[in-house]
Amino acid sequence: METKNFKYVYDRPEALVDKVTHYCPGCGHGIVHKLLAEVIDELGVREKAIIIAPVGCSVLIYDYMNFDGCEASHGRAPAVATGLKRVNPDNVVISYQGDGDLLAIGTAEAVHVANRGENITTIFINNAIYGMTGGQMAPTTMEKQITATTPYGRDPMDVGFPIRGCELLNTLEAPVFIERCSIYDFKNTLKTKKAIKKGIKNQIEGRGYSFIEVLSTCPTNWGMKPQEAANWVKDTMVPYYPLGNFRDN
Amino acid sequence: MHEEIIVAGFGGQGVIMAGKLLCVAAMNEDKYVSHIPSYGAEMRGGTANCSVVISDKEISSPTVPKPSIAIVMNTPSLVKFEPRVKSGGLLIYNSSLIDQKPKRTDITTVGIKANDISEAEGSVRAANMAVIGKLQALKPEIASLDSVIKALDVVISARNRKHNDTNIKVLKKANL
Amino acid sequence: MSEKILMKGNEALGEAAIIAGCRFYFGYPITPQNEVPAYMSRRLPRVGGTFLQAESELAAINMVYGASAAGARVMTSSSSPGISLKQEGLSYIAGAELPCVVVNIMRGGPGLGNIAGSQGDYFQSTRGGGNGDYRQLVLTPATVQEMADLTLLAFDLADEYRIAVLILGDGYLGQISEALTLPKPTGKVFEKPWALTGAKGRKPNKVASLRLVPETSLEELNLVLNEKYKKISAKECRSESYLTEDAEYLLVAYGTSSRICREAVNELREEGIKAGLFRLITAWPFPAEALQIASAKAKKILTVEMSLGQMIEDVKLSVKDPERVDFYGRSGGMLPETDEIKRRIKAYGN
Ligand SMILES: Cc1ncc(C[n+]2csc(CCOP(=O)(O)OP(=O)(O)O)c2C)c(N)n1
Ligand code: SF4
Ligand SMILES: [Mg+2]
């Protein structure tokens, strides 16, 4: 077939490496990676960007991003980001973290990077579980949700209620942008992309700290099919974790 | 008797459980047993295997670099483990899913249509029982069929025990 | 005869802790020890105990500190990177002389490394990874049965000496299933008059490591600790000598690598080669005297580890004529191979 008259209307972003990811079918990580790569391309900052990988299923994100990348120990990505950014303020530094990474082991770093108003962008993947280690309770695990370490369901009287990251950080003065989005359907995925773009633009303009929470899926550890998992985000997570912008200064 | 066994296949084919079934059956006949599953990131990409040792004597090393018996449930596992089988050893392969024939001539190779046998009994999930039934017929000294059947009640979780009738049927059907 | 059950190492350890009377567990998920917290989360609520998934290993070890100060039998478990985070807490636990059991199911390092079994944390375990002059008891199981039996021992030793006892296993031991005869409770009872239970009818108790005034009192504490460590060194060395009496070639190992060595010894003996195995059961205190006896006739001593050489330093410090000591190890989650051990031993003979 003659193809030379066709023009590309849809292509892999330059910022994304042409590689099959290790994510399970229906996992939200892959979708957010793609959105991030598109944003990096659209803002033309591939050659300035640095991705900081968390410890979690997305630990290999630096292998999928066609720009600089850095490992951090579990929960410490914001501290590593701070170090990188303070040395080279012109770099675009993105700290990508899971819910265990950001709201359990790394809560202190997460709060303090925001409180300092560090000029970086955080993408926070809330999938209500520890994906990588095989489905243990996360700080964001829903009430009554059964996990490997809540075999009788999460009991808030025992282990507390699920933590709302955006609302928590919204008590601080410094952050300039806080938004919660999701990727459970196409419309919301577009909104997620817009939020990520805003967060990175803020950084480029030197405005300060941006935090984008993405309600995501983990079909494997939830024991669901991909579509069921998407529905579960909409029906179970969204009512507890309301979508929307919390701050846009 | 001393057998070093690999059971390998896709995740979800029940290979880890098949290994445990052999262990419990043999243990209840007072043999020494050990079972090491592949775990974590090794499992990503969808393959799983376990290393099982069953012996009359105390087991020193539980690792199985060169199995005397390999049971392979899918083609990638055949490719990976066929070359490792000890000369004179046994290879049982699931010919429902594996098209190619094993190449080795210095080992015994036995094909069994594990999925077909399982499906004929109304479930695709008992293919692992078919290969264990076959192994028991070929190597009865590992454990008696009776012990294997009794072990089902220990190894299968309470939630899935309702399928044990099917499991037993498939075990017996393949036990030739 | 008691029933045998097939059990995973990690779960055997969890059940043994419950048999030992441990009713408090604090931990944070990490592979390859996730079966320990999963097991405790299922079992502890059923026996009136408390399982709590901490927000980090740092938090978990400090919860252990608190529970121990309150007088409870308490345990935490983790794997290498998580154990690194616990080092600060372990130093404080040593200073405050608190009993507890800490499990390290080692994986490959440094850093995030990988999740396969390894023995790369021997230095950290036996030298003390935290600050200050302190020691901790280190037990090194090699079978599922020992994962259980040594857990019971660990709780007794911890209470007897008011010390942290580390159970140093590896990913293979955590994941392996073997026949287990559930151990019986030892029945030992330890009074804890120092525990923080409320100063009702007694003088207030204080649990602390801080010793600012007078300046000499920290040294006093260190001397007291040192006396304790000396006593432990004299009384609590444990090891197993397998076919060592006439051994011309001695293998020294612990945990999973000791099992591979045992196989090599058996096969070498079949070929008429006088090989033997010395296996550590305590890594600290290091069973130096027993090793001297086991190595008396050895022409060569081959230290075998799942690391690139850590325990070998203790072996060299312990034996007469340390130039006899040689090394074979694999790291990063790889296992030493029986054939390679045999090849090396045979090469010594030529
Ligand atoms: C110090 C330390 N503790 C524990 C671990 C094990 N670990 C790896 S990923 C992870 C949790 C990941 O969960 P989350 O952050 O929610 O990411 P997800 O996999 O769900 O994307 C844990 C506990 C580790 N690597 N390091
Ligand atoms: S385990 Fe969950 S979070 Fe991890 S890759 Fe699979 S679906 Fe995604
Ligand atoms: Mg998560």
CSV table of N, CA, C and O in Angstrom, one decimal, chain C residues 87-180:
chain,number,residue,atom,x,y,z
C,87,GLN,N,18.7,0.2,61.6
C,87,GLN,CA,20.0,0.2,62.3
C,87,GLN,C,20.0,1.2,63.5
C,87,GLN,O,20.5,1.0,64.5
C,88,GLU,N,19.4,2.4,63.2
C,88,GLU,CA,19.4,3.4,64.2
C,88,GLU,C,18.6,2.8,65.5
C,88,GLU,O,19.1,2.9,66.6
C,89,GLY,N,17.5,2.2,65.2
C,89,GLY,CA,16.7,1.7,66.3
C,89,GLY,C,17.4,0.6,67.0
C,89,GLY,O,17.4,0.5,68.3
C,90,LEU,N,18.2,-0.2,66.3
C,90,LEU,CA,18.9,-1.3,66.9
C,90,LEU,C,20.0,-0.8,67.9
C,90,LEU,O,20.2,-1.4,68.9
C,91,SER,N,20.6,0.3,67.5
C,91,SER,CA,21.6,0.9,68.4
C,91,SER,C,20.9,1.4,69.7
C,91,SER,O,21.5,1.2,70.8
C,92,TYR,N,19.8,2.0,69.6
C,92,TYR,CA,19.1,2.5,70.8
C,92,TYR,C,18.6,1.3,71.6
C,92,TYR,O,18.6,1.4,72.9
C,93,ILE,N,18.2,0.2,71.0
C,93,ILE,CA,17.7,-1.0,71.7
C,93,ILE,C,18.9,-1.6,72.5
C,93,ILE,O,18.8,-2.0,73.6
C,94,ALA,N,20.1,-1.6,71.8
C,94,ALA,CA,21.3,-2.1,72.5
C,94,ALA,C,21.6,-1.2,73.7
C,94,ALA,O,21.9,-1.7,74.8
C,95,GLY,N,21.5,0.1,73.6
C,95,GLY,CA,21.9,1.0,74.6
C,95,GLY,C,20.9,0.9,75.8
C,95,GLY,O,21.3,1.0,77.0
C,96,ALA,N,19.6,0.7,75.5
C,96,ALA,CA,18.6,0.6,76.5
C,96,ALA,C,18.4,-0.8,77.0
C,96,ALA,O,17.6,-1.0,77.9
C,97,GLU,N,19.2,-1.7,76.5
C,97,GLU,CA,19.1,-3.1,76.9
C,97,GLU,C,17.7,-3.7,76.8
C,97,GLU,O,17.2,-4.2,77.8
C,98,LEU,N,17.1,-3.6,75.6
C,98,LEU,CA,15.8,-4.1,75.5
C,98,LEU,C,15.8,-5.5,74.7
C,98,LEU,O,16.6,-5.6,73.7
C,99,PRO,N,15.1,-6.4,75.1
C,99,PRO,CA,15.0,-7.7,74.4
C,99,PRO,C,14.0,-7.6,73.2
C,99,PRO,O,13.0,-7.1,73.3
C,100,CYS,N,14.5,-8.2,72.1
C,100,CYS,CA,13.5,-8.3,70.9
C,100,CYS,C,14.1,-9.2,69.9
C,100,CYS,O,15.3,-9.6,70.0
C,101,VAL,N,13.3,-9.7,69.0
C,101,VAL,CA,13.7,-10.5,67.9
C,101,VAL,C,13.5,-9.8,66.6
C,101,VAL,O,12.5,-9.3,66.3
C,102,VAL,N,14.6,-9.8,65.8
C,102,VAL,CA,14.6,-9.1,64.5
C,102,VAL,C,15.0,-10.1,63.5
C,102,VAL,O,16.0,-10.8,63.6
C,103,VAL,N,14.2,-10.2,62.4
C,103,VAL,CA,14.5,-11.2,61.4
C,103,VAL,C,14.9,-10.5,60.1
C,103,VAL,O,14.3,-9.6,59.7
C,104,ASN,N,16.0,-11.0,59.6
C,104,ASN,CA,16.5,-10.5,58.3
C,104,ASN,C,16.5,-11.6,57.3
C,104,ASN,O,17.4,-12.5,57.4
C,105,ILE,N,15.6,-11.6,56.3
C,105,ILE,CA,15.6,-12.6,55.2
C,105,ILE,C,16.4,-11.9,54.1
C,105,ILE,O,15.8,-11.3,53.3
C,106,MET,N,17.7,-12.2,54.1
C,106,MET,CA,18.6,-11.4,53.2
C,106,MET,C,18.3,-11.6,51.7
C,106,MET,O,18.0,-12.6,51.3
C,107,ARG,N,18.5,-10.4,51.0
C,107,ARG,CA,18.4,-10.5,49.6
C,107,ARG,C,19.6,-9.8,49.0
C,107,ARG,O,20.4,-9.2,49.7
C,108,GLY,N,19.7,-9.8,47.7
C,108,GLY,CA,20.9,-9.3,47.0
C,108,GLY,C,21.1,-7.8,47.2
C,108,GLY,O,20.1,-7.0,47.0
C,109,GLY,N,22.2,-7.3,47.4
C,109,GLY,CA,22.5,-5.8,47.5
C,109,GLY,C,23.8,-5.6,46.8
C,109,GLY,O,24.4,-6.5,46.2
C,110,PRO,N,24.4,-4.4,46.9
C,110,PRO,CA,23.9,-3.2,47.7
C,110,PRO,C,22.7,-2.5,47.1
C,110,PRO,O,22.3,-2.8,46.0
C,111,GLY,N,22.2,-1.5,47.8
C,111,GLY,CA,21.1,-0.7,47.3
C,111,GLY,C,19.8,-1.6,47.1
C,111,GLY,O,19.6,-2.6,47.9
C,112,LEU,N,19.0,-1.3,46.2
C,112,LEU,CA,17.8,-2.0,45.9
C,112,LEU,C,18.1,-3.5,45.5
C,112,LEU,O,17.4,-4.4,45.7
C,113,GLY,N,19.3,-3.6,44.8
C,113,GLY,CA,19.8,-4.9,44.4
C,113,GLY,C,18.8,-5.8,43.7
C,113,GLY,O,18.2,-5.4,42.7
C,114,ASN,N,18.5,-7.0,44.3
C,114,ASN,CA,17.4,-7.8,43.8
C,114,ASN,C,16.8,-8.6,44.9
C,114,ASN,O,17.1,-8.3,46.1
C,115,ILE,N,15.8,-9.5,44.6
C,115,ILE,CA,15.1,-10.1,45.6
C,115,ILE,C,15.4,-11.5,45.8
C,115,ILE,O,14.8,-12.3,46.6
C,116,ALA,N,16.5,-12.0,45.2
C,116,ALA,CA,16.9,-13.4,45.4
C,116,ALA,C,17.7,-13.5,46.7
C,116,ALA,O,18.3,-12.5,47.2
C,117,GLY,N,17.8,-14.7,47.2
C,117,GLY,CA,18.5,-14.9,48.5
C,117,GLY,C,20.0,-14.6,48.4
C,117,GLY,O,20.6,-14.7,47.4
C,118,SER,N,20.5,-14.1,49.5
C,118,SER,CA,21.9,-13.6,49.5
C,118,SER,C,22.4,-13.7,50.9
C,118,SER,O,21.6,-13.9,51.9
C,119,GLN,N,23.7,-13.6,51.1
C,119,GLN,CA,24.3,-13.5,52.5
C,119,GLN,C,25.2,-12.3,52.6
C,119,GLN,O,26.3,-12.4,53.2
C,120,GLY,N,24.7,-11.2,52.0
C,120,GLY,CA,25.6,-10.0,51.9
C,120,GLY,C,25.5,-9.1,53.1
C,120,GLY,O,26.2,-8.1,53.2
C,121,ASP,N,24.7,-9.5,54.2
C,121,ASP,CA,24.6,-8.7,55.3
C,121,ASP,C,25.3,-9.2,56.6
C,121,ASP,O,25.0,-8.9,57.7
C,122,TYR,N,26.3,-10.1,56.3
C,122,TYR,CA,27.0,-10.7,57.5
C,122,TYR,C,27.8,-9.6,58.3
C,122,TYR,O,27.7,-9.6,59.5
C,123,PHE,N,28.5,-8.7,57.6
C,123,PHE,CA,29.2,-7.6,58.3
C,123,PHE,C,28.2,-6.8,59.1
C,123,PHE,O,28.4,-6.5,60.2
C,124,GLN,N,27.1,-6.3,58.4
C,124,GLN,CA,26.2,-5.5,59.0
C,124,GLN,C,25.6,-6.2,60.3
C,124,GLN,O,25.4,-5.5,61.3
C,125,SER,N,25.4,-7.5,60.2
C,125,SER,CA,24.7,-8.2,61.3
C,125,SER,C,25.7,-8.4,62.5
C,125,SER,O,25.3,-8.3,63.6
C,126,THR,N,26.9,-8.8,62.2
C,126,THR,CA,27.9,-9.2,63.2
C,126,THR,C,28.7,-8.0,63.7
C,126,THR,O,29.3,-8.1,64.8
C,127,ARG,N,28.9,-7.0,62.9
C,127,ARG,CA,29.7,-5.8,63.3
C,127,ARG,C,28.9,-4.7,63.9
C,127,ARG,O,29.4,-3.8,64.6
C,128,GLY,N,27.6,-4.8,63.7
C,128,GLY,CA,26.7,-3.7,64.2
C,128,GLY,C,26.6,-2.7,63.1
C,128,GLY,O,27.6,-2.0,62.8
C,129,GLY,N,25.4,-2.5,62.6
C,129,GLY,CA,25.2,-1.5,61.5
C,129,GLY,C,24.9,-0.1,62.0
C,129,GLY,O,24.9,0.9,61.3
C,130,GLY,N,24.6,-0.1,63.3
C,130,GLY,CA,24.3,1.2,63.9
C,130,GLY,C,25.5,1.8,64.7
C,130,GLY,O,26.6,1.2,64.7
C,131,ASN,N,25.3,3.0,65.3
C,131,ASN,CA,26.4,3.6,65.9
C,131,ASN,C,26.7,3.1,67.3
C,131,ASN,O,25.8,2.6,68.0
C,132,GLY,N,27.9,3.2,67.7
C,132,GLY,CA,28.3,2.9,69.1
C,132,GLY,C,28.8,1.5,69.3
C,132,GLY,O,28.9,0.7,68.4
C,133,ASP,N,29.2,1.3,70.6
C,133,ASP,CA,29.9,0.1,71.0
C,133,ASP,C,28.8,-1.0,71.4
C,133,ASP,O,28.4,-1.0,72.5
C,134,TYR,N,28.4,-1.7,70.4
C,134,TYR,CA,27.3,-2.7,70.9
C,134,TYR,C,27.4,-4.0,70.0
C,134,TYR,O,28.1,-4.0,69.0
C,135,ARG,N,26.7,-5.0,70.5
C,135,ARG,CA,26.7,-6.3,69.8
C,135,ARG,C,25.2,-6.8,69.8
C,135,ARG,O,24.4,-6.3,70.6
C,136,GLN,N,24.9,-7.7,68.9
C,136,GLN,CA,23.7,-8.3,68.9
C,136,GLN,C,23.9,-9.8,68.6
C,136,GLN,O,24.8,-10.2,67.9
C,137,LEU,N,23.1,-10.7,69.2
C,137,LEU,CA,23.2,-12.1,69.0
C,137,LEU,C,22.6,-12.4,67.5
C,137,LEU,O,21.6,-11.8,67.1
C,138,VAL,N,23.4,-13.2,66.8
C,138,VAL,CA,22.9,-13.5,65.4
C,138,VAL,C,22.8,-15.0,65.3
C,138,VAL,O,23.8,-15.8,65.4
C,139,LEU,N,21.6,-15.5,65.0
C,139,LEU,CA,21.4,-16.9,64.7
C,139,LEU,C,21.2,-17.2,63.3
C,139,LEU,O,20.5,-16.4,62.6
C,140,THR,N,21.8,-18.3,62.8
C,140,THR,CA,21.7,-18.6,61.3
C,140,THR,C,21.1,-19.9,61.0
C,140,THR,O,21.8,-20.9,60.9
C,141,PRO,N,19.8,-20.0,60.8
C,141,PRO,CA,19.1,-21.2,60.5
C,141,PRO,C,19.5,-21.7,59.1
C,141,PRO,O,19.9,-20.9,58.3
C,142,ALA,N,19.4,-23.0,58.9
C,142,ALA,CA,19.7,-23.6,57.6
C,142,ALA,C,18.5,-24.4,57.0
C,142,ALA,O,18.6,-24.9,55.9
C,143,THR,N,17.5,-24.7,57.9
C,143,THR,CA,16.4,-25.5,57.4
C,143,THR,C,15.1,-24.8,57.9
C,143,THR,O,15.1,-24.0,58.8
C,144,VAL,N,14.0,-25.3,57.4
C,144,VAL,CA,12.7,-24.8,57.9
C,144,VAL,C,12.5,-25.1,59.3
C,144,VAL,O,12.1,-24.3,60.2
C,145,GLN,N,12.9,-26.4,59.7
C,145,GLN,CA,12.8,-26.8,61.1
C,145,GLN,C,13.6,-25.8,62.0
C,145,GLN,O,13.2,-25.4,63.1
C,146,GLU,N,14.8,-25.4,61.5
C,146,GLU,CA,15.6,-24.5,62.3
C,146,GLU,C,15.0,-23.1,62.3
C,146,GLU,O,15.2,-22.3,63.3
C,147,MET,N,14.4,-22.7,61.2
C,147,MET,CA,13.7,-21.4,61.2
C,147,MET,C,12.8,-21.3,62.4
C,147,MET,O,12.6,-20.3,63.1
C,148,ALA,N,12.1,-22.4,62.7
C,148,ALA,CA,11.2,-22.5,63.8
C,148,ALA,C,11.9,-22.6,65.1
C,148,ALA,O,11.7,-21.8,66.1
C,149,ASP,N,12.8,-23.6,65.2
C,149,ASP,CA,13.4,-23.9,66.5
C,149,ASP,C,14.3,-22.7,67.0
C,149,ASP,O,14.3,-22.4,68.2
C,150,LEU,N,15.0,-22.1,66.1
C,150,LEU,CA,15.9,-21.0,66.5
C,150,LEU,C,15.1,-19.8,66.8
C,150,LEU,O,15.5,-18.9,67.6
C,151,THR,N,13.8,-19.7,66.3
C,151,THR,CA,13.0,-18.6,66.7
C,151,THR,C,12.6,-18.7,68.2
C,151,THR,O,12.6,-17.7,68.9
C,152,LEU,N,12.3,-19.9,68.6
C,152,LEU,CA,12.0,-20.1,70.0
C,152,LEU,C,13.2,-19.7,70.9
C,152,LEU,O,13.1,-19.0,71.9
C,153,LEU,N,14.4,-20.2,70.4
C,153,LEU,CA,15.6,-19.9,71.2
C,153,LEU,C,15.9,-18.4,71.2
C,153,LEU,O,16.3,-17.9,72.2
C,154,ALA,N,15.6,-17.8,70.1
C,154,ALA,CA,15.9,-16.3,70.0
C,154,ALA,C,15.1,-15.5,71.0
C,154,ALA,O,15.7,-14.7,71.7
C,155,PHE,N,13.8,-15.9,71.2
C,155,PHE,CA,13.1,-15.2,72.2
C,155,PHE,C,13.6,-15.4,73.7
C,155,PHE,O,13.7,-14.5,74.5
C,156,ASP,N,14.0,-16.6,73.9
C,156,ASP,CA,14.6,-16.9,75.3
C,156,ASP,C,15.9,-16.2,75.5
C,156,ASP,O,16.2,-15.6,76.5
C,157,LEU,N,16.8,-16.2,74.5
C,157,LEU,CA,18.1,-15.5,74.6
C,157,LEU,C,17.9,-14.0,74.7
C,157,LEU,O,18.5,-13.4,75.5
C,158,ALA,N,16.9,-13.5,74.0
C,158,ALA,CA,16.7,-12.0,74.0
C,158,ALA,C,16.3,-11.6,75.4
C,158,ALA,O,16.8,-10.7,76.0
C,159,ASP,N,15.4,-12.4,76.0
C,159,ASP,CA,14.9,-12.1,77.4
C,159,ASP,C,16.0,-12.3,78.4
C,159,ASP,O,16.2,-11.5,79.4
C,160,GLU,N,16.7,-13.4,78.2
C,160,GLU,CA,17.8,-13.7,79.2
C,160,GLU,C,18.8,-12.7,79.3
C,160,GLU,O,19.3,-12.3,80.4
C,161,TYR,N,19.3,-12.2,78.1
C,161,TYR,CA,20.4,-11.2,78.1
C,161,TYR,C,19.9,-9.8,77.9
C,161,TYR,O,20.7,-8.9,77.8
C,162,ARG,N,18.6,-9.6,77.7
C,162,ARG,CA,18.1,-8.2,77.4
C,162,ARG,C,18.9,-7.7,76.2
C,162,ARG,O,19.6,-6.6,76.3
C,163,ILE,N,18.7,-8.4,75.1
C,163,ILE,CA,19.5,-8.0,73.9
C,163,ILE,C,18.6,-8.3,72.7
C,163,ILE,O,17.7,-9.1,72.7
C,164,ALA,N,19.0,-7.6,71.6
C,164,ALA,CA,18.3,-7.9,70.3
C,164,ALA,C,18.9,-9.2,69.7
C,164,ALA,O,20.1,-9.3,69.7
C,165,VAL,N,18.1,-10.1,69.3
C,165,VAL,CA,18.6,-11.3,68.7
C,165,VAL,C,18.1,-11.3,67.2
C,165,VAL,O,16.9,-11.1,66.9
C,166,LEU,N,19.1,-11.4,66.4
C,166,LEU,CA,18.8,-11.3,64.9
C,166,LEU,C,18.8,-12.7,64.4
C,166,LEU,O,19.7,-13.5,64.6
C,167,ILE,N,17.7,-13.0,63.7
C,167,ILE,CA,17.7,-14.3,62.9
C,167,ILE,C,18.0,-14.0,61.5
C,167,ILE,O,17.3,-13.2,60.8
C,168,LEU,N,19.2,-14.5,61.1
C,168,LEU,CA,19.7,-14.2,59.8
C,168,LEU,C,19.5,-15.3,58.8
C,168,LEU,O,20.2,-16.3,58.8
C,169,GLY,N,18.4,-15.2,58.1
C,169,GLY,CA,18.1,-16.1,57.0
C,169,GLY,C,18.3,-15.5,55.7
C,169,GLY,O,18.9,-14.4,55.6
C,170,ASP,N,18.0,-16.2,54.6
C,170,ASP,CA,18.1,-15.6,53.3
C,170,ASP,C,16.8,-16.0,52.5
C,170,ASP,O,16.0,-16.8,52.9
C,171,GLY,N,16.7,-15.4,51.3
C,171,GLY,CA,15.5,-15.5,50.5
C,171,GLY,C,15.1,-17.0,50.2
C,171,GLY,O,13.9,-17.3,50.2
C,172,TYR,N,16.1,-17.8,50.0
C,172,TYR,CA,15.8,-19.2,49.8
C,172,TYR,C,15.2,-19.9,51.0
C,172,TYR,O,14.2,-20.6,50.9
C,173,LEU,N,15.7,-19.6,52.2
C,173,LEU,CA,15.2,-20.2,53.4
C,173,LEU,C,13.8,-19.6,53.7
C,173,LEU,O,13.0,-20.3,54.3
C,174,GLY,N,13.6,-18.4,53.3
C,174,GLY,CA,12.2,-17.8,53.5
C,174,GLY,C,11.2,-18.5,52.6
C,174,GLY,O,10.1,-18.7,53.0
C,175,GLN,N,11.6,-18.8,51.4
C,175,GLN,CA,10.7,-19.3,50.4
C,175,GLN,C,10.5,-20.8,50.4
C,175,GLN,O,9.5,-21.4,49.9
C,176,ILE,N,11.5,-21.5,50.9
C,176,ILE,CA,11.5,-23.0,50.8
C,176,ILE,C,10.4,-23.6,51.7
C,176,ILE,O,10.2,-23.1,52.8
C,177,SER,N,9.7,-24.6,51.3
C,177,SER,CA,8.8,-25.4,52.1
C,177,SER,C,9.5,-26.7,52.4
C,177,SER,O,10.0,-27.4,51.5
C,178,GLU,N,9.4,-27.1,53.7
C,178,GLU,CA,9.9,-28.5,54.1
C,178,GLU,C,9.0,-29.0,55.2
C,178,GLU,O,8.2,-28.3,55.7
C,179,ALA,N,9.3,-30.2,55.5
C,179,ALA,CA,8.5,-30.8,56.6
C,179,ALA,C,8.9,-30.2,57.9
C,179,ALA,O,10.1,-30.0,58.2
C,180,LEU,N,7.9,-29.9,58.7
C,180,LEU,CA,8.2,-29.2,60.0
C,180,LEU,C,7.4,-29.9,61.1
C,180,LEU,O,6.2,-30.2,61.0
